[in-house]
Tab-separated table of C-alpha atoms in Angstrom:
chain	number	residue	atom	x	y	z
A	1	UNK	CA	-45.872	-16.561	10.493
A	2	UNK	CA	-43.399	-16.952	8.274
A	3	UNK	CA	-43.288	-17.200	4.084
A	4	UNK	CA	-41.347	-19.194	2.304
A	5	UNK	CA	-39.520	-16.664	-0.609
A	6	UNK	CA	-40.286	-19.194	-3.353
A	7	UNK	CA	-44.050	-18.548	-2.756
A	8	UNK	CA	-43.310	-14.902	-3.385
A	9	UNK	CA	-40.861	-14.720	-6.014
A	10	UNK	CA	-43.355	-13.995	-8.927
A	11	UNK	CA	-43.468	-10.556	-7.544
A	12	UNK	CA	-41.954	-8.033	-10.105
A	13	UNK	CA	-40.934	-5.585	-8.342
A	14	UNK	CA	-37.517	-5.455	-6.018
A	15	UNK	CA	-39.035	-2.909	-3.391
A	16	UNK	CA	-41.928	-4.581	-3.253
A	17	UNK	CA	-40.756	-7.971	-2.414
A	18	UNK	CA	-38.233	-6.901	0.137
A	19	UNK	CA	-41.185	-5.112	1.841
A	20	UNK	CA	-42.968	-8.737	1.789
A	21	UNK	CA	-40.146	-10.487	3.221
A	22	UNK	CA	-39.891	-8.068	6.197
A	23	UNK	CA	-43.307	-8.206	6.972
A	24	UNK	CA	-43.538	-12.043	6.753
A	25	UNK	CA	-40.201	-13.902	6.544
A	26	UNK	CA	-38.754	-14.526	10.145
A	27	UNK	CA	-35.055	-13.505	9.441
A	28	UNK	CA	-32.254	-14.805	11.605
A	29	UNK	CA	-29.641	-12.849	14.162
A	30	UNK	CA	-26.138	-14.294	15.184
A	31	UNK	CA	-25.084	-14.289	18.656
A	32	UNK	CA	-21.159	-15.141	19.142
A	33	UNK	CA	-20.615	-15.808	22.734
A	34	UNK	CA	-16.431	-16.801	23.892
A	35	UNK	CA	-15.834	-18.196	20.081
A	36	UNK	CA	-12.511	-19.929	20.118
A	37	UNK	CA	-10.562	-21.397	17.885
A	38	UNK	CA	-7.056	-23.414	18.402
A	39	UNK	CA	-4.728	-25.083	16.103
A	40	UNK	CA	-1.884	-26.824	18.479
A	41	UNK	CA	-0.492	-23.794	20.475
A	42	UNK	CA	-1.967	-20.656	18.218
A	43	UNK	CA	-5.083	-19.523	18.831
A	44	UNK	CA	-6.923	-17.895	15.595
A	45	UNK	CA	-10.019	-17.210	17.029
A	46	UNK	CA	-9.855	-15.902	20.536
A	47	UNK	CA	-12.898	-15.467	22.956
A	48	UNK	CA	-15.062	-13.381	20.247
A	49	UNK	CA	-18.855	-12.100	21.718
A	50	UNK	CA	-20.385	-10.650	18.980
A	51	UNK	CA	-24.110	-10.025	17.472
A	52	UNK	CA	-25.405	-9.742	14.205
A	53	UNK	CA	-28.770	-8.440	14.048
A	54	UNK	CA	-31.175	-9.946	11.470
A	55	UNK	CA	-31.109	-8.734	7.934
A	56	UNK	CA	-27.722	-7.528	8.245
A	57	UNK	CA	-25.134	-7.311	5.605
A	58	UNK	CA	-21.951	-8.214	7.991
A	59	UNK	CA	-18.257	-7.982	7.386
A	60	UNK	CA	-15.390	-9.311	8.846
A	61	UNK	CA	-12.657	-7.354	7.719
A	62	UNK	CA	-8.586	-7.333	8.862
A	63	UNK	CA	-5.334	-8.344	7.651
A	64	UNK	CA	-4.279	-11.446	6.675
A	65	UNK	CA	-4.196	-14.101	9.685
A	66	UNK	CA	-6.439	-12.092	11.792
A	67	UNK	CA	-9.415	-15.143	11.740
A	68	UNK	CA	-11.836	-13.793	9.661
A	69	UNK	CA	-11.858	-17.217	7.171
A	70	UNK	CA	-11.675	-19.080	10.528
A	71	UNK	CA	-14.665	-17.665	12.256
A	72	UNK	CA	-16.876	-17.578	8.810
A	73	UNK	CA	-15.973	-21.631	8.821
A	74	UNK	CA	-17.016	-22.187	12.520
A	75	UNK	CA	-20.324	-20.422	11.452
A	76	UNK	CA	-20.643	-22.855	8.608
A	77	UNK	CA	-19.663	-25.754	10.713
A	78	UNK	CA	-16.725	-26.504	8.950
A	79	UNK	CA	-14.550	-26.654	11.519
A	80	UNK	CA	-15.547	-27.223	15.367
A	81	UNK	CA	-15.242	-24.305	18.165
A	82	UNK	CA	-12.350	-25.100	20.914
A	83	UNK	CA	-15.002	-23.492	23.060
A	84	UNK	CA	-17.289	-20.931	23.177
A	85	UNK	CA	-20.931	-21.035	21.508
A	86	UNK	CA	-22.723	-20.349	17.865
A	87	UNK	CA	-26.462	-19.347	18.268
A	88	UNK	CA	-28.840	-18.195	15.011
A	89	UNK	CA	-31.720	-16.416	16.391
A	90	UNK	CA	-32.588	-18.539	19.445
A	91	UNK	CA	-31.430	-21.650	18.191
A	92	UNK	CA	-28.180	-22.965	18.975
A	93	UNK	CA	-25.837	-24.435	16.312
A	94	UNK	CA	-22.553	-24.973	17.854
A	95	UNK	CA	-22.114	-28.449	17.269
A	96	UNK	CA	-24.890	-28.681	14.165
A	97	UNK	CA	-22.804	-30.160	11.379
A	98	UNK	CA	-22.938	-27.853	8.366
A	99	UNK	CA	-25.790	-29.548	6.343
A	100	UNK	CA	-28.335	-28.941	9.314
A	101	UNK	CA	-27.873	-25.299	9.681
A	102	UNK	CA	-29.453	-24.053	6.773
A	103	UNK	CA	-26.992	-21.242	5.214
A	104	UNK	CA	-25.581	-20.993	1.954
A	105	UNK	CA	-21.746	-20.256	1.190
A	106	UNK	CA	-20.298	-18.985	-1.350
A	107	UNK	CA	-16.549	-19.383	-1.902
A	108	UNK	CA	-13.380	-17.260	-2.929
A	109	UNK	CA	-13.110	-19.882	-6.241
A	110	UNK	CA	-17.291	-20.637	-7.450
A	111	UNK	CA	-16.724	-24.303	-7.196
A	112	UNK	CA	-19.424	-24.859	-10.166
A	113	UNK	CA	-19.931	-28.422	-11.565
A	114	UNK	CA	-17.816	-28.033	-15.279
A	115	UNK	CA	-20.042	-31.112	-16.286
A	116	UNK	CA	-23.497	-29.526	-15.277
A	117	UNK	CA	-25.477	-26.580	-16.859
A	118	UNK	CA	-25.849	-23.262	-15.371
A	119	UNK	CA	-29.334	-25.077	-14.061
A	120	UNK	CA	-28.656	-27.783	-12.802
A	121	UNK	CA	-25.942	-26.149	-10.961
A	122	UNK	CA	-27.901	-24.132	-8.798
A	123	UNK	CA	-30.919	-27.036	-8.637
A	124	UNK	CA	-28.137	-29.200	-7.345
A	125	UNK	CA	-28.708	-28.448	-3.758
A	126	UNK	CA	-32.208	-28.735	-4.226
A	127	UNK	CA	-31.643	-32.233	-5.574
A	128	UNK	CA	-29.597	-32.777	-2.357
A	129	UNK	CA	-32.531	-32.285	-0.459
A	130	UNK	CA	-35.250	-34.507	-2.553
A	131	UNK	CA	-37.305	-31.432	-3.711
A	132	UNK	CA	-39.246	-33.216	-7.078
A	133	UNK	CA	-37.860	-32.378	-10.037
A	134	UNK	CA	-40.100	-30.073	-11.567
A	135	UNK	CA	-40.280	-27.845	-8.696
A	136	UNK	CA	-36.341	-27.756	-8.224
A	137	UNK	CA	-35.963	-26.671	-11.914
A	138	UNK	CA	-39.138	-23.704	-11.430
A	139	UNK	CA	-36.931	-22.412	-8.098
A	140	UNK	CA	-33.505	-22.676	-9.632
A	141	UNK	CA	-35.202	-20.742	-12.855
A	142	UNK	CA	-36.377	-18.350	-9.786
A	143	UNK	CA	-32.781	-18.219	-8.264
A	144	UNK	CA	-31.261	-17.121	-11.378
A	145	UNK	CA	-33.907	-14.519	-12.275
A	146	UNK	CA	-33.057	-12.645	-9.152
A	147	UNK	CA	-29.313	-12.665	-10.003
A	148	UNK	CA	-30.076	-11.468	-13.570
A	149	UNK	CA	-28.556	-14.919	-14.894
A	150	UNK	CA	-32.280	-16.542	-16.277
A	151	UNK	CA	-30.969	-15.866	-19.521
A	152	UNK	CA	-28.141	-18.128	-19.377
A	153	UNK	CA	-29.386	-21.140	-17.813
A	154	UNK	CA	-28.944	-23.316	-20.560
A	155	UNK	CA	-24.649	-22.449	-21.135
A	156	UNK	CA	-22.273	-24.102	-18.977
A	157	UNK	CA	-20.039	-22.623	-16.660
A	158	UNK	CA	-16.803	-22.463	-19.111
A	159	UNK	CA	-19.125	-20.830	-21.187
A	160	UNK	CA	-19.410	-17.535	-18.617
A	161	UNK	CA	-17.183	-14.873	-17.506
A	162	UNK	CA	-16.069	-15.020	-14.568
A	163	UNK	CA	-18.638	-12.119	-13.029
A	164	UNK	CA	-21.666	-14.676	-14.588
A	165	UNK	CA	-19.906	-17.156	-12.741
A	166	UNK	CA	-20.001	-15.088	-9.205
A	167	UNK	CA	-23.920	-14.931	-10.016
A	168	UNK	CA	-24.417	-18.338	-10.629
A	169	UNK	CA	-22.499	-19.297	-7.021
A	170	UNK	CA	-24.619	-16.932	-5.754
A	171	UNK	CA	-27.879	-18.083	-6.953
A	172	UNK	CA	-27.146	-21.581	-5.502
A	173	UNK	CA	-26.607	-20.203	-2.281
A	174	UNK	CA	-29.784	-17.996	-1.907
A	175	UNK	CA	-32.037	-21.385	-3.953
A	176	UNK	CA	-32.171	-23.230	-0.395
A	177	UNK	CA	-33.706	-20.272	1.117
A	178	UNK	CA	-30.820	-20.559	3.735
A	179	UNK	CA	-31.118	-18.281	6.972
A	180	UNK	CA	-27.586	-16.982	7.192
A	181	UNK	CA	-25.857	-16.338	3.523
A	182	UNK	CA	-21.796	-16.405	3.839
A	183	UNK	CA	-19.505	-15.183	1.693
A	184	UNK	CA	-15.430	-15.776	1.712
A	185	UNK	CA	-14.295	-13.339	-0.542
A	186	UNK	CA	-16.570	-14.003	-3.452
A	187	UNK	CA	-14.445	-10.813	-5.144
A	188	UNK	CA	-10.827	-11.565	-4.988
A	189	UNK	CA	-10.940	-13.154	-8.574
A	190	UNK	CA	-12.321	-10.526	-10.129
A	191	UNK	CA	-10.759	-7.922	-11.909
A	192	UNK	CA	-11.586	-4.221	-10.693
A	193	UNK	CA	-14.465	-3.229	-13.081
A	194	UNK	CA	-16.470	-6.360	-11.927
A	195	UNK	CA	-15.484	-6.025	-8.620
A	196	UNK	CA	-17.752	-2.776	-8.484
A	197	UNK	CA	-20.315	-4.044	-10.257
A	198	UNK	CA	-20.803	-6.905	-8.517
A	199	UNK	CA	-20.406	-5.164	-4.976
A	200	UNK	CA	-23.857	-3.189	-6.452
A	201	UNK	CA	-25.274	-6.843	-6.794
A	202	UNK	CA	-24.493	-8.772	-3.804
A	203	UNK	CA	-26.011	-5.190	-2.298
A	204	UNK	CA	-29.170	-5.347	-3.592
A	205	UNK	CA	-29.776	-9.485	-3.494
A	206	UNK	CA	-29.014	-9.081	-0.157
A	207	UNK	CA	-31.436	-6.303	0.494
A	208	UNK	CA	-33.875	-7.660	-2.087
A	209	UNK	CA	-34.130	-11.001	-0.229
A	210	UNK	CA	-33.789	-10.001	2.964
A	211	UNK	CA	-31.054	-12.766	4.162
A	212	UNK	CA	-28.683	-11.727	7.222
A	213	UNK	CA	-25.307	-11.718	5.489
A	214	UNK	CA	-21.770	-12.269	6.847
A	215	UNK	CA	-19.121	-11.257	4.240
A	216	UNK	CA	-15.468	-11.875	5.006
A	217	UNK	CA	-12.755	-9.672	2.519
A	218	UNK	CA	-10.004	-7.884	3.278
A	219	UNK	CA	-10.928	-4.998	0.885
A	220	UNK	CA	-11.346	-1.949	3.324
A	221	UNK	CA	-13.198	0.255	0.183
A	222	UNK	CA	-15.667	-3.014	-0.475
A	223	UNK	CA	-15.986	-3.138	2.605
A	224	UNK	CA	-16.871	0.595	3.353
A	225	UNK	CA	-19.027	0.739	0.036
A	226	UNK	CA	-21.870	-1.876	1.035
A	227	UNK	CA	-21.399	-3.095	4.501
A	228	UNK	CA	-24.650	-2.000	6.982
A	229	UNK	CA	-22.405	-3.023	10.032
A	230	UNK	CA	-18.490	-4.322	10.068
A	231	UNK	CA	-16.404	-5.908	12.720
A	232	UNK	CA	-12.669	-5.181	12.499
A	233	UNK	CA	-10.578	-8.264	13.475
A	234	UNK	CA	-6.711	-8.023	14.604
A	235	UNK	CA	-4.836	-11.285	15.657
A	236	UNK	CA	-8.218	-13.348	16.206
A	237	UNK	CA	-9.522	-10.590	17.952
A	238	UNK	CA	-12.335	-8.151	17.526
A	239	UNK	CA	-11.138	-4.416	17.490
A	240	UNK	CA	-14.576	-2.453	16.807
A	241	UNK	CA	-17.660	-2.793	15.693
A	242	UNK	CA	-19.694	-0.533	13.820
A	243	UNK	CA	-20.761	1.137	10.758
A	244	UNK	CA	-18.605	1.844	7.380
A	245	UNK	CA	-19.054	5.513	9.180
A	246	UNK	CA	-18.558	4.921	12.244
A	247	UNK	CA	-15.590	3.131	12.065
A	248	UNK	CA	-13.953	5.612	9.481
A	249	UNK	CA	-14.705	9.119	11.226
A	250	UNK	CA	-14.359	7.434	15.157
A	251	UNK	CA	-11.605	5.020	15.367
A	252	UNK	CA	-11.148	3.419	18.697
A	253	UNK	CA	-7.197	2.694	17.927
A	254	UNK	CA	-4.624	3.337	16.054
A	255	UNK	CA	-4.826	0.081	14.539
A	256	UNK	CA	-8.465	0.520	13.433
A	257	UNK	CA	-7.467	4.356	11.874
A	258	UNK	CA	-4.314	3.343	9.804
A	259	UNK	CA	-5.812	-0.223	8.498
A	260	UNK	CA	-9.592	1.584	7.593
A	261	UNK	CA	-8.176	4.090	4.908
A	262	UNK	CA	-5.340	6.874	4.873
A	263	UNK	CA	-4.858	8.807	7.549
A	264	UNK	CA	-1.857	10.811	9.642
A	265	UNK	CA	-0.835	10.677	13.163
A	266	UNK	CA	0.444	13.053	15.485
A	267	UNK	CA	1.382	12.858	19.039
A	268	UNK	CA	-0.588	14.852	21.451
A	269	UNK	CA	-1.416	15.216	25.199
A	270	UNK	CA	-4.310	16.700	26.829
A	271	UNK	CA	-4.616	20.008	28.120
A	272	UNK	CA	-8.149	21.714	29.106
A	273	UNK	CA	-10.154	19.110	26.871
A	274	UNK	CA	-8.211	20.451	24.097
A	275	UNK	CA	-5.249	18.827	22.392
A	276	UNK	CA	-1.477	19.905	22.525
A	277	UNK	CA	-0.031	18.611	19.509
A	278	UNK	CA	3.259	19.433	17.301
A	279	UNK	CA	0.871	20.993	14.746
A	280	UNK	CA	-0.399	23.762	17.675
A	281	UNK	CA	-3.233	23.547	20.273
A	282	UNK	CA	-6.001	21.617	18.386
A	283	UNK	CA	-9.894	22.002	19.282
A	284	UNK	CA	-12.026	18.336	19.025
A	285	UNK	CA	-15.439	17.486	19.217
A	286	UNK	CA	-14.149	13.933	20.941
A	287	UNK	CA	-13.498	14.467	24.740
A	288	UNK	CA	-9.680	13.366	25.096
A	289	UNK	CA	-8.915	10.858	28.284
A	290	UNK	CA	-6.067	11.310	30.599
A	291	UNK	CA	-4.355	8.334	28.149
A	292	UNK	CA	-4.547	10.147	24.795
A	293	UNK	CA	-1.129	10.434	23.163
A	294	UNK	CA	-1.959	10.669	19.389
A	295	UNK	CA	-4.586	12.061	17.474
A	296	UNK	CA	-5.538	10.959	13.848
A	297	UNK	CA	-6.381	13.085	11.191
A	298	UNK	CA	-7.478	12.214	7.404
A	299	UNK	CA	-5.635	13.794	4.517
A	300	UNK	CA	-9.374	14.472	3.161
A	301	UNK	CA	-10.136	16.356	6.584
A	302	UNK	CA	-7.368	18.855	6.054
A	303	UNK	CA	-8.395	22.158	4.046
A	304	UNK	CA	-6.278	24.138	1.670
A	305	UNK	CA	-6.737	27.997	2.901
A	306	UNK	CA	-5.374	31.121	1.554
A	307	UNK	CA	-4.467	32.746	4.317
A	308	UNK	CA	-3.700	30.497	8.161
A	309	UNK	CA	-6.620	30.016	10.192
A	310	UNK	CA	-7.112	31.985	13.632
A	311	UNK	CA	-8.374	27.973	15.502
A	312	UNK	CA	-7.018	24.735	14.498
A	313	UNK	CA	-4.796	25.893	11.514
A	314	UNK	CA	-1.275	25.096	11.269
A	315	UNK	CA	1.100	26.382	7.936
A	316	UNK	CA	4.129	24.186	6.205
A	317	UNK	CA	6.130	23.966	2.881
A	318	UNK	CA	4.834	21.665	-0.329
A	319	UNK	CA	7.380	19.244	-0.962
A	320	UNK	CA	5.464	17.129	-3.209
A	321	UNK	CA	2.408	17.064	-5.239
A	322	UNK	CA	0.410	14.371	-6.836
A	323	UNK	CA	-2.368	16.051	-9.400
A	324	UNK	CA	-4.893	13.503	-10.111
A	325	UNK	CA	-7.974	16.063	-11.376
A	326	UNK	CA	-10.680	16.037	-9.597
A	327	UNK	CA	-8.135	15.435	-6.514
A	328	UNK	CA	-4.537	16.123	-5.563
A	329	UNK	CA	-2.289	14.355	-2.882
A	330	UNK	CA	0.075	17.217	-1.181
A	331	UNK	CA	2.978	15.898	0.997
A	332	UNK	CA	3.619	19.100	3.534
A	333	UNK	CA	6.046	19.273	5.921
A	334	UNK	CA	4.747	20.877	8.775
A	335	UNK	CA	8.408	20.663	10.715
A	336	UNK	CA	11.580	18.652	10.248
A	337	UNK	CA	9.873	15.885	11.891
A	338	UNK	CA	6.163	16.155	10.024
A	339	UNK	CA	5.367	15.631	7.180
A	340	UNK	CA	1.502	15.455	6.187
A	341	UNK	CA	-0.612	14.100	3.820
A	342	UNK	CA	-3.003	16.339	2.214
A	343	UNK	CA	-5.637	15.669	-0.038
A	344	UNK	CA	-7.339	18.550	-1.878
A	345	UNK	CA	-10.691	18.345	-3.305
A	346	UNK	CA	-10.796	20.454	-6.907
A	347	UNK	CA	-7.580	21.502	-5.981
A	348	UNK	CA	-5.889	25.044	-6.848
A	349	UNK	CA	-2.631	24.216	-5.283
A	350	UNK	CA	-0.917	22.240	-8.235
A	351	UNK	CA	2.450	22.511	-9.595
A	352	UNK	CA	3.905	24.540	-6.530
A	353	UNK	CA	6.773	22.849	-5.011
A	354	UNK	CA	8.275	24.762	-2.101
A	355	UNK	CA	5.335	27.140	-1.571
A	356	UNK	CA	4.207	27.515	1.716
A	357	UNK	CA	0.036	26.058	2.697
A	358	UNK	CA	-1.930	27.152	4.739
A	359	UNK	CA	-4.135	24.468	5.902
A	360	UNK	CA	-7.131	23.721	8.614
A	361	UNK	CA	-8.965	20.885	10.414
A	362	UNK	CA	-12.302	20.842	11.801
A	363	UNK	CA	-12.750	20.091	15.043
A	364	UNK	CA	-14.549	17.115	14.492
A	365	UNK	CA	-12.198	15.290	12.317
A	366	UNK	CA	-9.550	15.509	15.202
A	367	UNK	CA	-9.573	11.935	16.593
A	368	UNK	CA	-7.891	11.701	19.804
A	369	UNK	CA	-6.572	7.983	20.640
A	370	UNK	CA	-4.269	6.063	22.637
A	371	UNK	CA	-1.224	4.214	21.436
């Protein structure tokens, strides 16, 4: 059985709508089987499997030129696979040109009609598809209600800021009811304060509504902040899939560790399932293979101690501190070889150049890894 969300937007209540939508509204998985993508002799997209359950918010996250835009577009059906196959849920897309598919997109610019009203804006794909007037303008209305932009309907979009303009895009992407919602850095052109507010809104229309969501950026802390699950992509490759926590306390690379966050490296080679590494003999909670010959360790993980620790503790001279309040960023050089970034929590250690620290990791935030 499945309900259509305009029948059910008159409910009030967030929670209980979302609950409505679960129980009723048949939400859509993506299955990426071989996905590749070729321009002459580069290759941008290179034999990707991956699955998206339904529901999901999704991110594609890497550097620049790693084929996150690329592979959003192929899901769109904006540009055509070299090989390899698209499916939502069980029905396969591949070749389905982009108006057949049923998603909504929303861009890196908002691509609003200067000429139209808020309104008609968002009815405009509506129109496209010859719902009658009267009910077109009653689910637009709808639309914008749920991005907290009802009250604006009338303005046009010069008339907005540019985080009311992000809302309206958004609205006329979720108004078609589409299956899969996709966004291409609907951020970037933001400044930083609406950037976190609207990261708190795509969350919760997303979750409201129910839609599975794939979300491309290159913002590792947007990213982190709202993402259920996240693929990390490296020269049109997948690296790791996961969660935000998954991926930031169990790195499968070195690639993955430095690109998701801060963090420091140090060689080290197994010995009795414990690490030897220029910092001392180092305990983890991660069996090491046979291959390991670095380990990665966050400045967060490393504690500030008053005296050196008996397991896992390793001392070295403050060269530099950074006091930020409620944080401060040590640079410690452990030997003339290492030097260590250290970042203490409420920290007592300010304003002590050349002192010696004693500092500790846990176990479990000793990542083992291979080069």
């Amino acid at each position: 059985m499945k309900l259509r969300k305009s029948k059910i937007n008159f409910l009030k209540d967030a929670h209980i709508k979302r609950r409505v939508l679960l129980l009723f509204r048949l939400m859509t998985s993506i299955h990426l089987r071989g996905l590749t993508k070729n321009f002459g002799e580069t290759t941008a997209v290179n034999a990707i499997d991956l699955d998206i359950e339904d529901g999901d918010l999704f991110f594609l996250l890497g550097p620049s030129g790693c084929g996150k835009t690329t592979l959003l577009r192929m899901l769109a059906g904006f540009i055509e696979p070299t090989a390899g196959s698209v499916r939502f849920g069980e029905l396969e897309v591949t070749h389905t040109p982009p108006n057949k598919r049923n998603t909504g997109m929303v861009f890196q610019s908002y691509a609003l009609w200067p000429h139209m009203s808020v309104v008609e804006n968002v009815a405009y794909g509506l129109k496209i598809r010859k719902i009658p007037a009267v009910e077109r303008q009653k689910q637009a209305l709808q639309a914008l209600e749920v991005v907290q932009m009802g009250h604006l309907s009338n303005r046009k979009p010069n008339e907005l800021s540019g985080g009311q303009q992000q809302r309206v895009a958004l609205a006329r992407a979720i108004v078609v009811e589409p299956d899969v919602l996709l966004l291409d850095e609907p951020l970037s052109n933001l400044d930083a304060k609406l950037r976190l507010e609207m990261r708190c809104e795509i969350r919760r229309i997303c979750s409201t509504l129910g839609i599975t969501t794939v979300y491309v950026t290159h913002d590792q802390k947007e990213a982190l902040s709202i993402a259920d699950k996240m693929a990390i992509l490296k020269d049109g490759e997948v690296h790791q899939v996961g969660t935000p926590s998954e991926i930031y306390r169990s790195p499968n690379s070195t690639f993955v560790a430095e690109f998701i966050g801060e963090t420091n490296f140090v060689t080290a080679s197994t010995r009795d399932n414990r690490l030897e590494t220029s910092l001392g003999l180092l305990e983890c909670i991660s069996k090491p293979s046979t291959t390991t010959s670095i380990c990665s360790i966050r400045p967060e993980a490393i504690i500030v101690q008053s005296s050196p620790a008996s397991t896992n503790g390793f001392s070295g001279t403050c060269v530099e501190t950074i006091y930020l309040g409620e944080v401060a960023q040590h640079q410690v050089k452990i030997t003339d070889d290492i030097v260590l970034r250290v970042t203490e929590v409420n920290p007592s250690h300010v304003g002590k150049i050349g002192d010696v620290m004693h500092l500790f990791v846990d176990p479990k935030d000793v990542v083992p890894l291979s080069k």
